[in-house]
Amino acid sequence: MTGTPGRVLVTRGGETESVHLVDAVVVGLRSGEEARFGDPERTAFWRSSFKPFQALPIAADGVARALGWGPRQLALAAASHAGTSVHVQLAVSMLADAGLGPADLECGTHPPYDREAAEEVLRDGRSYSPLHNNCSGKHAGMLALAVHHGWPTAGYIEWDHPVQERIRRGLDRWLGVDPLALVWGRDGCGVPTACLSLRRMAVAYARLGRAAAAGEEAPAAIVDAMRAHPELVSGPDRPGTRIMEVTGGRLLAKGGAEGVFCAAGPTEGWGLALKVRDGASRAAGPALVATFEALALLSREEVERLAGIARPPVLNVAGAEVGAIEAELRPVTGPATGQP
Amino acid sequence: MTGTPGRVLVTRGGETESVHLVDAVVVGLRSGEEARFGDPERTAFWRSSFKPFQALPIAADGVARALGWGPRQLALAAASHAGTSVHVQLAVSMLADAGLGPADLECGTHPPYDREAAEEVLRDGRSYSPLHNNCSGKHAGMLALAVHHGWPTAGYIEWDHPVQERIRRGLDRWLGVDPLALVWGRDGCGVPTACLSLRRMAVAYARLGRAAAAGEEAPAAIVDAMRAHPELVSGPDRPGTRIMEVTGGRLLAKGGAEGVFCAAGPTEGWGLALKVRDGASRAAGPALVATFEALALLSREEVERLAGIARPPVLNVAGAEVGAIEAELRPVTGPATGQP
């Protein structure tokens, strides 16, 4: 059922300059209903919102136990990190734990997302490396999984490498569908990423959160690690990090490229997925917080503390506020279509 | 009259990942008709597509003649440049010609758009400066206008400064409306920018191009300067630069922030304006070239040479092609609503 999409308005001097359209669905609400706006059947690549599931085998197969990895390492394995020195050093140590080094990473190089960190690298006469890639923790985890099982490390990003096969095995439990029935593409960091409906993403997050809340070992290890170390999962002032910080880890939130965002309330049992149709990440945070607020999934105090994510200012180059980004959306609540 | 908007699809592995919606209108076609898709009455801030008009007083008031400025300086005064050393050195010399320096710029500082140039600054132990701001040439021109007329230079970016008043004076000729009847906002670089319909933008470009083609001094100086130095107006491989290069200066093209693009065929007499509704600049080039192609405003050879602008690849971090950006649009031709 397709409804009116959410809108995120970018204003300048009181006028609307640009508009983003957003689809979303929240499944597993306490009422037994689901909430949605736009088209929950719309498909999108899962991108980095897939990461908690890509990290599961590290906990499930005993890699973390064997290497002495705790919540910090597991959080980074599920992270889209900002490339600060904290993130980079942790990735280095994870590779070293597996007997490997940065040269084994196949994620490619991009500057740290954190602008200060990026500038510092060049000022210090160093160069960007795959360690700065926001996915370096995920890749370190994948490499450790390969070493643990005695698989070759080269080519671990390829579709038919045992690492990627292992990640796909067991996905049907979360997705409710054989992963081979989905369309897959290549993610920005080179690994396979699935194309699936927002409803399926939301169901997967609801199921993962519930499994963690029920104390199941591997899901709890990943979900609790992310909620315990939100600053490792993304970076300062990023929507996912702020939401997990402000809620004291009651919520799980993980964004992805092209305007995808997923979240879960593990104890409450719900799962959420949204996608900005045009792929703009600037619209995802405002849409996410507005959805939480509309469905009373945040307390009033939490909403207030997330004002900077819900309504970020548009600044000009000199730093003056010339407008704002703000969501206008109204979730419709109704009978659940899927089974979370 | 509102029609179906153009669509720009961002694909990954053959699937559509994100979609941009685009409105556009082309006025003053040889047939006497106009072409459009989406809503030509939609309003948007003109942003940097306003720059040729902001540069006109430099030619009209004799500033360029007095300072010995030729096409290179006039092109930079109308530019959204990439901040390479060529752009920066020219901006420095323009300020020096007016007896001023970088400290007089009120545009604020951002890193050069050109990534190599940005990295070089930091590697060399230097800092970003207002000279790297893509608008530094425009600001140097505004400052020279102030000095020429004996106006104070401080505060030249403010609404009621004589420089901005001078720029607004005479705009009604191009816009067909008193500029004070429009809503204005503050642009990224601090100066006033108008909010107006796409049709009005297109009419303004058609009129400017025709005035230039008719040999009127100030319009010809600015328009010819931009077409003679496309690499100064933007930067390597940017849509506007490539379009002016490939057409050997037959077309004028100038993009702006938030997905605005304007163009003109001065000899042919038409003017074009488009806006990506969500503000994504990545969609503007493909939509622009597809519109030109649909209306036969480019030769087949020019279309082929612009393939990299019309259908840029989506690359992953490691540089592998994982998708593409491509426009799907069908302009509707009909009786002209406005009078170009």
XYZ file of C-alpha atoms in Angstrom:
680
model
C 0.000 0.000 0.000
C 1.512 3.300 -1.079
C 0.826 6.454 0.921
C 2.048 10.004 0.963
C 5.842 10.094 1.312
C 7.439 12.091 4.086
C 9.005 15.364 3.034
C 12.200 16.921 4.296
C 12.386 20.606 3.441
C 15.615 22.538 3.021
C 14.829 26.202 3.580
C 16.678 29.451 2.898
C 15.408 32.768 4.209
C 12.048 31.204 5.039
C 11.519 29.828 1.501
C 11.745 26.147 0.598
C 14.814 25.661 -1.596
C 14.904 21.865 -1.986
C 12.654 18.961 -1.022
C 13.506 15.336 -0.223
C 10.878 12.574 -0.356
C 11.144 9.728 2.140
C 9.582 6.273 2.500
C 9.552 4.468 5.824
C 8.003 1.663 7.817
C 8.112 0.671 11.480
C 7.087 -2.913 12.234
C 6.522 -4.721 15.526
C 4.979 -1.855 17.475
C 3.567 -2.749 20.902
C 0.055 -2.329 19.485
C 0.775 -5.166 17.067
C 0.358 -2.674 14.245
C 2.858 -1.136 11.863
C 3.393 2.531 10.978
C 4.439 3.801 7.582
C 4.607 6.701 5.179
C 5.281 6.543 1.464
C 5.868 3.067 0.094
C 7.198 0.356 2.466
C 7.541 -2.043 -0.455
C 10.031 0.222 -2.185
C 13.358 -1.561 -2.570
C 16.781 -0.132 -1.868
C 20.293 -1.401 -1.399
C 20.892 -2.020 2.278
C 24.350 -0.451 2.156
C 25.888 0.106 5.604
C 22.636 -0.639 7.432
C 23.547 -4.245 6.568
C 26.624 -4.085 8.800
C 25.249 -5.545 12.063
C 24.303 -8.672 10.101
C 27.664 -8.792 8.336
C 29.308 -8.742 11.792
C 27.209 -11.563 13.272
C 29.509 -14.445 12.211
C 32.393 -12.846 14.114
C 30.451 -13.431 17.312
C 28.650 -16.597 16.239
C 31.722 -18.477 14.975
C 33.894 -17.752 18.005
C 36.252 -15.321 16.252
C 35.789 -12.645 18.899
C 36.371 -15.116 21.735
C 39.483 -16.547 20.090
C 40.987 -13.083 19.516
C 39.909 -11.600 22.824
C 37.672 -9.056 21.104
C 35.161 -7.206 23.259
C 32.418 -4.673 22.556
C 34.794 -2.061 21.111
C 36.055 -4.365 18.363
C 32.557 -5.660 17.609
C 31.213 -2.100 17.422
C 33.914 -1.168 14.907
C 33.179 -4.311 12.876
C 29.628 -2.963 12.437
C 30.689 0.669 11.962
C 30.687 3.349 9.297
C 33.291 5.244 11.212
C 34.614 8.769 10.853
C 38.269 7.824 10.391
C 39.557 9.567 13.506
C 42.722 8.276 15.163
C 40.624 6.261 17.655
C 38.892 4.413 14.817
C 42.089 3.907 12.844
C 44.123 2.599 15.780
C 41.410 0.143 16.724
C 41.248 -1.146 13.135
C 45.032 -1.564 13.116
C 44.930 -3.563 16.348
C 42.117 -5.777 15.036
C 44.138 -6.582 11.927
C 47.201 -7.290 14.072
C 45.150 -9.607 16.299
C 44.392 -11.636 13.182
C 48.036 -11.624 12.152
C 47.363 -9.229 9.291
C 48.002 -5.607 8.342
C 46.481 -2.687 6.433
C 47.791 -4.090 3.126
C 45.273 -6.933 3.452
C 42.318 -4.524 3.341
C 40.484 -4.542 -0.002
C 38.061 -1.709 0.849
C 39.926 1.027 -1.017
C 40.941 4.435 0.263
C 38.896 7.546 0.902
C 39.648 10.489 3.202
C 38.276 10.264 6.764
C 34.663 11.473 6.972
C 35.754 13.624 9.908
C 37.067 16.781 8.304
C 39.531 17.610 11.054
C 40.968 14.113 10.938
C 41.268 14.317 7.143
C 43.109 17.628 7.262
C 45.424 16.416 10.029
C 46.617 13.482 7.918
C 47.789 15.793 5.131
C 49.190 18.458 7.453
C 51.309 15.748 9.072
C 52.696 14.765 5.675
C 50.949 11.378 5.793
C 48.627 9.905 3.157
C 45.111 8.536 3.287
C 44.983 4.760 3.608
C 42.337 2.020 3.581
C 42.328 2.332 7.382
C 40.552 5.694 6.985
C 37.825 4.049 4.915
C 34.648 4.149 7.018
C 34.369 0.369 6.467
C 37.866 -0.603 7.666
C 36.514 -2.152 10.882
C 34.023 -4.252 8.933
C 36.791 -5.406 6.624
C 39.109 -6.179 9.543
C 36.306 -8.323 10.944
C 35.808 -10.118 7.641
C 39.537 -10.790 7.403
C 39.615 -12.156 10.951
C 36.714 -14.439 10.055
C 38.716 -15.786 7.104
C 41.830 -16.386 9.198
C 39.775 -18.054 11.949
C 38.318 -20.559 9.507
C 41.577 -21.079 7.623
C 40.144 -19.556 4.453
C 42.353 -17.530 2.088
C 42.268 -13.827 2.932
C 42.779 -12.539 -0.625
C 39.536 -11.825 -2.405
C 37.447 -11.866 0.800
C 35.219 -9.128 -0.702
C 34.112 -11.280 -3.637
C 30.640 -12.817 -3.948
C 31.855 -16.422 -3.954
C 34.520 -16.120 -1.250
C 33.728 -18.238 1.851
C 33.508 -15.062 3.971
C 30.644 -13.671 1.885
C 29.004 -17.101 1.660
C 29.166 -17.362 5.446
C 27.553 -13.940 5.858
C 24.701 -14.933 3.533
C 24.175 -18.209 5.393
C 21.653 -17.563 8.130
C 20.372 -14.301 6.646
C 17.040 -15.943 5.791
C 16.195 -16.007 9.486
C 16.354 -12.201 9.668
C 15.042 -11.438 6.194
C 12.345 -14.086 5.994
C 13.545 -14.944 2.508
C 16.373 -16.893 0.870
C 19.080 -14.257 0.320
C 19.748 -15.772 -3.101
C 16.245 -14.687 -4.092
C 17.330 -11.046 -3.711
C 19.165 -8.828 -6.173
C 22.676 -8.025 -4.982
C 25.051 -5.234 -5.981
C 28.570 -4.204 -5.069
C 28.811 -1.789 -2.168
C 31.091 1.263 -2.066
C 33.716 -0.779 -0.216
C 33.537 -3.644 -2.709
C 31.570 -6.286 -0.793
C 28.154 -7.609 -1.871
C 25.128 -5.643 -0.637
C 21.506 -6.747 -0.998
C 18.597 -4.883 -2.570
C 15.435 -5.422 -0.515
C 12.187 -3.767 0.500
C 12.081 -1.342 3.396
C 9.603 -3.655 5.126
C 12.091 -6.521 4.956
C 14.850 -4.298 6.381
C 12.565 -3.215 9.233
C 11.571 -6.820 9.978
C 15.250 -7.833 10.072
C 16.062 -5.072 12.564
C 13.040 -5.950 14.725
C 14.098 -9.611 14.790
C 17.741 -8.785 15.503
C 16.783 -6.464 18.348
C 14.421 -9.034 19.881
C 17.026 -11.771 19.650
C 19.509 -9.492 21.411
C 16.982 -8.532 24.078
C 16.242 -12.228 24.613
C 19.921 -12.733 25.374
C 20.840 -14.824 22.358
C 24.620 -14.733 22.320
C 25.728 -13.516 18.870
C 22.915 -10.969 18.267
C 23.333 -9.635 21.809
C 27.093 -9.327 21.376
C 26.765 -7.176 18.221
C 23.710 -5.118 19.204
C 24.973 -4.426 22.721
C 28.443 -3.529 21.444
C 26.973 -0.961 19.053
C 24.763 0.541 21.751
C 27.633 0.627 24.243
C 30.009 2.397 21.812
C 27.964 4.665 19.544
C 31.005 6.906 18.994
C 32.809 3.971 17.371
C 29.832 3.032 15.151
C 29.797 6.410 13.385
C 31.323 9.605 14.746
C 30.757 12.837 16.669
C 27.378 14.495 16.025
C 26.317 11.920 13.436
C 22.607 10.948 13.615
C 23.109 7.278 14.525
C 25.706 8.051 17.168
C 23.630 10.830 18.722
C 20.448 8.742 18.804
C 22.197 5.884 20.603
C 23.958 8.311 22.974
C 20.867 10.312 23.850
C 18.737 7.216 24.469
C 21.463 5.693 26.619
C 21.603 2.727 24.274
C 17.869 1.957 24.459
C 17.764 2.259 20.659
C 19.949 0.763 17.963
C 20.455 2.977 14.877
C 22.626 2.418 11.815
C 22.699 4.541 8.694
C 23.865 3.678 5.214
C 24.831 5.441 2.015
C 22.192 6.900 -0.312
C 19.857 7.933 2.503
C 19.130 4.542 4.073
C 18.610 4.330 7.836
C 17.545 1.416 10.027
C 16.807 1.307 13.741
C 15.417 -0.989 16.390
C 14.055 -0.820 19.900
C 15.336 -4.213 21.105
C 13.421 -4.264 24.377
C 10.285 -2.780 22.833
C 10.517 -5.109 19.859
C 10.087 -2.759 16.916
C 12.242 -2.304 13.808
C 12.401 0.681 11.453
C 13.706 1.297 7.941
C 13.653 4.470 5.901
C 15.135 5.627 2.632
C 15.458 9.098 1.178
C 14.381 8.547 -2.436
C 17.102 10.754 -3.893
C 19.830 9.319 -1.667
C 20.602 12.505 0.306
C 22.021 11.662 3.706
C 21.227 15.168 4.999
C 17.509 14.266 5.022
C 17.779 10.947 6.884
C 18.447 12.262 10.400
C 15.558 14.772 10.403
C 13.172 12.137 8.970
C 14.316 9.548 11.519
C 13.853 11.743 14.584
C 10.509 13.059 13.292
C 9.302 9.468 12.865
C 10.415 8.515 16.376
C 8.678 11.603 17.732
C 5.432 10.985 15.841
C 5.292 7.429 17.173
C 6.343 8.425 20.718
C 9.404 6.177 20.514
C 11.473 8.891 22.207
C 10.731 10.763 25.422
C 10.126 14.492 25.227
C 13.531 15.103 26.786
C 15.250 12.862 24.232
C 13.510 14.705 21.394
C 14.763 17.991 22.804
C 18.319 16.719 23.071
C 18.152 15.559 19.441
C 17.104 18.997 18.128
C 20.406 19.368 16.289
C 19.729 16.136 14.370
C 16.010 16.802 13.854
C 16.431 20.334 12.521
C 20.037 21.035 11.526
C 20.720 24.599 10.432
C 21.826 25.454 6.889
C 24.964 27.547 7.320
C 26.624 29.692 4.709
C 30.370 29.500 4.156
C 31.069 32.177 6.753
C 29.066 30.170 9.313
C 25.893 32.308 9.441
C 22.579 30.453 9.699
C 20.647 31.032 6.461
C 18.061 28.252 6.678
C 17.248 24.851 8.146
C 16.483 21.228 7.273
C 13.206 19.985 8.712
C 10.919 16.969 8.232
C 7.189 17.149 7.537
C 5.725 13.686 7.831
C 2.753 11.865 9.246
C 3.079 8.104 9.751
C -0.129 6.158 9.166
C -0.696 3.301 11.603
C -2.458 0.165 10.506
C -2.536 -3.625 10.569
C 0.848 -5.264 10.111
C 1.457 -6.701 6.662
C 4.573 -8.735 7.483
C 5.443 -10.785 10.548
C 8.372 -9.319 12.465
C 1.036 24.109 -16.434
C 2.588 21.221 -14.520
C 3.754 18.126 -16.366
C 5.695 15.003 -15.566
C 9.055 15.892 -14.031
C 12.247 14.562 -15.541
C 13.885 11.715 -13.650
C 17.566 11.097 -13.095
C 18.230 7.531 -12.013
C 21.228 6.451 -9.957
C 21.768 2.754 -10.574
C 23.824 0.049 -8.875
C 24.221 -3.394 -10.413
C 21.398 -2.677 -12.867
C 18.894 -1.704 -10.130
C 17.716 1.840 -9.472
C 19.107 2.938 -6.121
C 18.036 6.590 -5.978
C 15.891 8.900 -8.098
C 16.076 12.660 -8.625
C 13.121 14.659 -9.966
C 13.834 17.630 -12.207
C 11.827 20.606 -13.507
C 12.967 22.549 -16.551
C 11.930 24.995 -19.228
C 13.551 26.206 -22.437
C 12.171 29.470 -23.851
C 12.818 31.280 -27.111
C 13.196 28.255 -29.363
C 13.460 28.972 -33.092
C 9.930 27.613 -33.538
C 8.629 30.376 -31.285
C 7.566 27.676 -28.852
C 8.876 26.659 -25.457
C 9.804 23.205 -24.163
C 9.361 22.022 -20.608
C 9.057 19.114 -18.230
C 7.780 19.192 -14.673
C 6.747 22.612 -13.430
C 8.352 25.692 -15.050
C 6.615 27.933 -12.507
C 8.418 26.260 -9.617
C 10.577 28.788 -7.801
C 14.147 28.320 -6.646
C 16.995 30.450 -5.445
C 19.128 31.429 -8.416
C 22.364 30.780 -6.512
C 25.458 30.841 -8.745
C 23.439 30.851 -11.960
C 22.871 34.516 -11.031
C 26.587 35.272 -11.455
C 26.650 36.540 -15.068
C 24.131 39.203 -14.044
C 26.062 40.056 -10.881
C 29.122 40.629 -13.096
C 27.393 42.922 -15.613
C 28.077 46.216 -13.756
C 31.835 45.511 -13.904
C 31.599 45.788 -17.679
C 28.781 48.345 -17.846
C 30.276 50.841 -15.388
C 33.752 50.875 -16.931
C 35.477 49.008 -14.085
C 37.048 46.465 -16.417
C 38.293 49.175 -18.783
C 39.741 51.236 -15.928
C 41.599 48.235 -14.465
C 42.655 46.718 -17.779
C 40.581 43.603 -17.173
C 39.985 41.332 -20.145
C 37.986 38.148 -20.680
C 39.924 36.140 -18.082
C 39.069 38.498 -15.242
C 35.439 38.833 -16.370
C 35.115 35.043 -16.605
C 36.382 34.663 -13.046
C 34.000 37.392 -11.861
C 31.142 35.175 -13.100
C 32.711 31.911 -11.914
C 32.074 29.146 -9.404
C 35.678 28.101 -9.673
C 37.480 24.990 -8.471
C 40.078 26.806 -6.375
C 43.119 25.641 -8.338
C 46.247 27.781 -8.328
C 45.205 29.344 -11.651
C 41.909 30.526 -10.157
C 43.500 31.685 -6.918
C 46.311 33.639 -8.598
C 43.866 35.385 -10.893
C 41.665 36.372 -7.939
C 44.733 37.738 -6.106
C 45.709 39.827 -9.125
C 42.158 41.183 -9.495
C 42.142 42.286 -5.858
C 45.582 43.865 -6.288
C 44.371 45.734 -9.391
C 41.705 47.312 -7.179
C 44.290 48.148 -4.509
C 42.915 45.475 -2.188
C 43.887 42.089 -0.808
C 42.408 38.762 0.350
C 41.549 40.243 3.756
C 38.892 42.378 2.049
C 36.964 39.304 0.888
C 33.801 38.652 2.908
C 32.890 35.360 1.190
C 34.228 33.062 3.918
C 36.554 30.102 3.527
C 35.925 26.628 2.189
C 38.411 24.110 0.762
C 38.929 24.206 -3.023
C 36.319 22.152 -4.874
C 39.200 20.539 -6.754
C 40.325 17.706 -4.493
C 43.929 17.712 -5.645
C 44.184 21.447 -5.091
C 42.632 21.080 -1.627
C 45.077 18.361 -0.602
C 48.055 20.290 -1.971
C 47.283 23.283 0.245
C 47.496 21.157 3.403
C 50.483 19.099 2.251
C 52.350 22.361 1.684
C 51.606 23.430 5.250
C 49.345 26.254 4.055
C 45.761 26.951 5.134
C 42.544 27.382 3.207
C 41.654 31.027 2.589
C 38.728 33.005 1.145
C 40.653 32.935 -2.152
C 39.807 29.219 -2.433
C 36.098 29.991 -2.064
C 34.492 29.227 -5.439
C 33.049 32.768 -5.366
C 36.318 34.668 -4.774
C 36.355 36.020 -8.347
C 32.810 37.306 -7.999
C 33.722 38.961 -4.725
C 36.890 40.482 -6.207
C 34.683 41.939 -8.940
C 32.206 43.344 -6.417
C 35.052 44.912 -4.449
C 36.505 46.468 -7.605
C 33.061 47.892 -8.391
C 32.963 49.498 -4.935
C 36.451 51.009 -5.297
C 35.647 52.269 -8.800
C 32.622 54.180 -7.564
C 34.296 55.372 -4.366
C 31.948 53.341 -2.192
C 33.151 51.804 1.074
C 34.411 48.265 0.565
C 33.427 46.925 3.998
C 30.020 45.304 4.036
C 29.825 45.029 0.229
C 27.916 41.723 0.638
C 25.015 43.346 2.518
C 21.583 43.917 0.990
C 21.677 47.729 1.336
C 25.312 48.257 0.281
C 25.623 50.301 -2.946
C 27.267 47.305 -4.691
C 24.206 45.119 -4.168
C 21.863 47.995 -4.995
C 23.765 48.537 -8.240
C 23.470 44.843 -9.133
C 19.700 44.936 -8.554
C 19.342 48.103 -10.670
C 18.733 47.032 -14.226
C 17.747 43.448 -13.326
C 14.130 44.149 -14.308
C 15.219 44.232 -17.941
C 16.360 40.608 -17.770
C 13.772 39.313 -15.305
C 10.751 41.179 -16.623
C 9.850 42.093 -13.050
C 10.939 44.593 -10.404
C 13.594 42.675 -8.422
C 12.118 44.101 -5.223
C 8.961 42.116 -5.980
C 10.975 38.890 -5.534
C 11.868 37.056 -2.332
C 15.605 37.224 -1.611
C 17.802 35.064 0.592
C 21.453 35.010 1.583
C 23.661 32.922 -0.680
C 26.387 30.552 0.544
C 28.971 33.303 0.069
C 26.899 35.864 1.960
C 25.509 38.053 -0.846
C 21.790 38.392 -1.664
C 20.345 35.818 -4.070
C 16.864 35.950 -5.584
C 14.143 33.320 -5.499
C 12.345 33.187 -8.843
C 10.538 30.825 -11.197
C 12.459 28.648 -13.610
C 10.649 30.371 -16.475
C 11.926 33.752 -15.323
C 15.486 32.371 -15.073
C 15.229 30.947 -18.589
C 13.862 34.218 -19.981
C 16.721 36.119 -18.340
C 19.311 33.810 -19.939
C 17.616 34.047 -23.340
C 17.612 37.852 -23.148
C 21.223 38.008 -21.935
C 22.381 35.715 -24.721
C 20.508 37.686 -27.376
C 21.899 40.986 -26.120
C 25.395 39.510 -26.279
C 24.820 38.111 -29.771
C 23.542 41.541 -30.861
C 26.870 43.003 -29.766
C 25.655 45.057 -26.838
C 28.831 45.918 -24.962
C 28.376 44.785 -21.339
C 26.364 41.595 -21.999
C 28.759 40.623 -24.796
C 31.773 41.230 -22.558
C 30.509 38.893 -19.830
C 28.943 36.203 -22.020
C 31.882 36.074 -24.425
C 34.382 35.988 -21.562
C 32.645 32.980 -20.008
C 32.471 31.139 -23.330
C 36.111 31.929 -24.103
C 37.359 30.669 -20.710
C 35.117 27.824 -19.578
C 37.941 26.377 -17.449
C 37.937 29.580 -15.370
C 34.127 29.594 -14.946
C 34.093 26.227 -13.185
C 36.825 23.598 -13.431
C 38.098 20.463 -15.158
C 35.365 17.981 -16.115
C 32.571 20.048 -14.539
C 29.316 20.062 -16.578
C 29.256 23.784 -17.371
C 32.900 23.853 -18.364
C 32.612 20.749 -20.535
C 29.462 21.980 -22.291
C 31.089 25.288 -23.215
C 34.318 23.538 -24.262
C 32.655 20.886 -26.405
C 30.394 23.392 -28.173
C 33.347 25.672 -28.828
C 31.573 28.420 -26.917
C 28.343 28.249 -28.938
C 26.487 27.670 -25.671
C 26.636 29.493 -22.364
C 26.108 27.293 -19.284
C 26.301 28.190 -15.587
C 25.383 25.957 -12.686
C 24.466 26.882 -9.146
C 24.160 25.206 -5.766
C 21.196 22.968 -4.907
C 20.865 21.570 -8.428
C 20.159 24.760 -10.379
C 21.495 25.078 -13.928
C 20.951 27.757 -16.552
C 22.091 27.921 -20.162
C 21.645 29.958 -23.302
C 22.244 29.684 -27.016
C 23.065 33.335 -27.660
C 23.016 33.123 -31.457
C 20.012 30.803 -31.532
C 18.163 32.938 -28.990
C 16.985 30.366 -26.457
C 17.394 30.267 -22.686
C 17.127 27.275 -20.347
C 16.677 26.794 -16.605
C 16.425 23.579 -14.630
C 16.381 22.634 -10.978
C 16.824 19.265 -9.322
C 14.033 19.291 -6.729
C 16.159 17.743 -3.995
C 19.165 19.958 -4.711
C 21.574 17.214 -5.846
C 24.198 18.597 -8.192
C 25.038 15.106 -9.473
C 21.707 15.036 -11.334
C 21.997 18.422 -13.052
C 24.592 17.543 -15.721
C 22.797 14.395 -16.945
C 19.446 16.251 -17.031
C 20.981 19.189 -18.873
C 22.633 17.161 -21.613
C 19.531 14.968 -22.023
C 17.411 18.102 -22.476
C 19.799 19.508 -25.059
C 19.778 16.176 -26.873
C 15.982 15.845 -26.843
C 15.637 19.337 -28.334
C 18.475 18.867 -30.848
C 20.376 21.804 -29.356
C 23.614 19.796 -29.619
C 25.034 18.020 -32.656
C 25.359 14.260 -32.525
C 29.117 14.619 -32.190
C 28.751 17.050 -29.284
C 26.379 14.649 -27.533
C 28.935 11.873 -27.935
C 31.723 14.020 -26.535
C 29.548 14.854 -23.528
C 28.876 11.202 -22.652
C 30.863 11.552 -19.425
C 28.547 14.378 -18.299
C 25.341 12.769 -19.601
C 25.958 9.384 -17.994
C 28.673 9.560 -15.354
C 29.628 6.213 -13.803
C 29.043 5.452 -10.135
C 32.416 4.263 -8.838
C 33.088 2.429 -5.612
C 35.914 3.527 -3.333
C 38.427 1.301 -5.082
C 37.487 2.897 -8.424
C 35.428 0.042 -9.921
C 32.305 1.009 -11.876
C 29.264 -0.261 -9.947
C 26.507 1.794 -11.577
C 25.660 4.957 -13.488
C 23.685 8.208 -13.335
C 21.311 8.677 -16.255
C 18.400 10.973 -17.146
C 14.979 9.816 -18.325
C 13.026 12.805 -19.528
C 10.752 13.921 -22.313
C 10.344 17.650 -22.869
C 6.887 18.714 -24.036
C 6.895 21.474 -26.634
C 4.086 23.999 -26.751
C 3.118 27.641 -27.121
C 5.330 30.041 -25.192
C 3.812 31.357 -21.981
C 6.314 34.141 -21.335
C 8.013 36.545 -23.742
C 11.757 35.993 -23.880
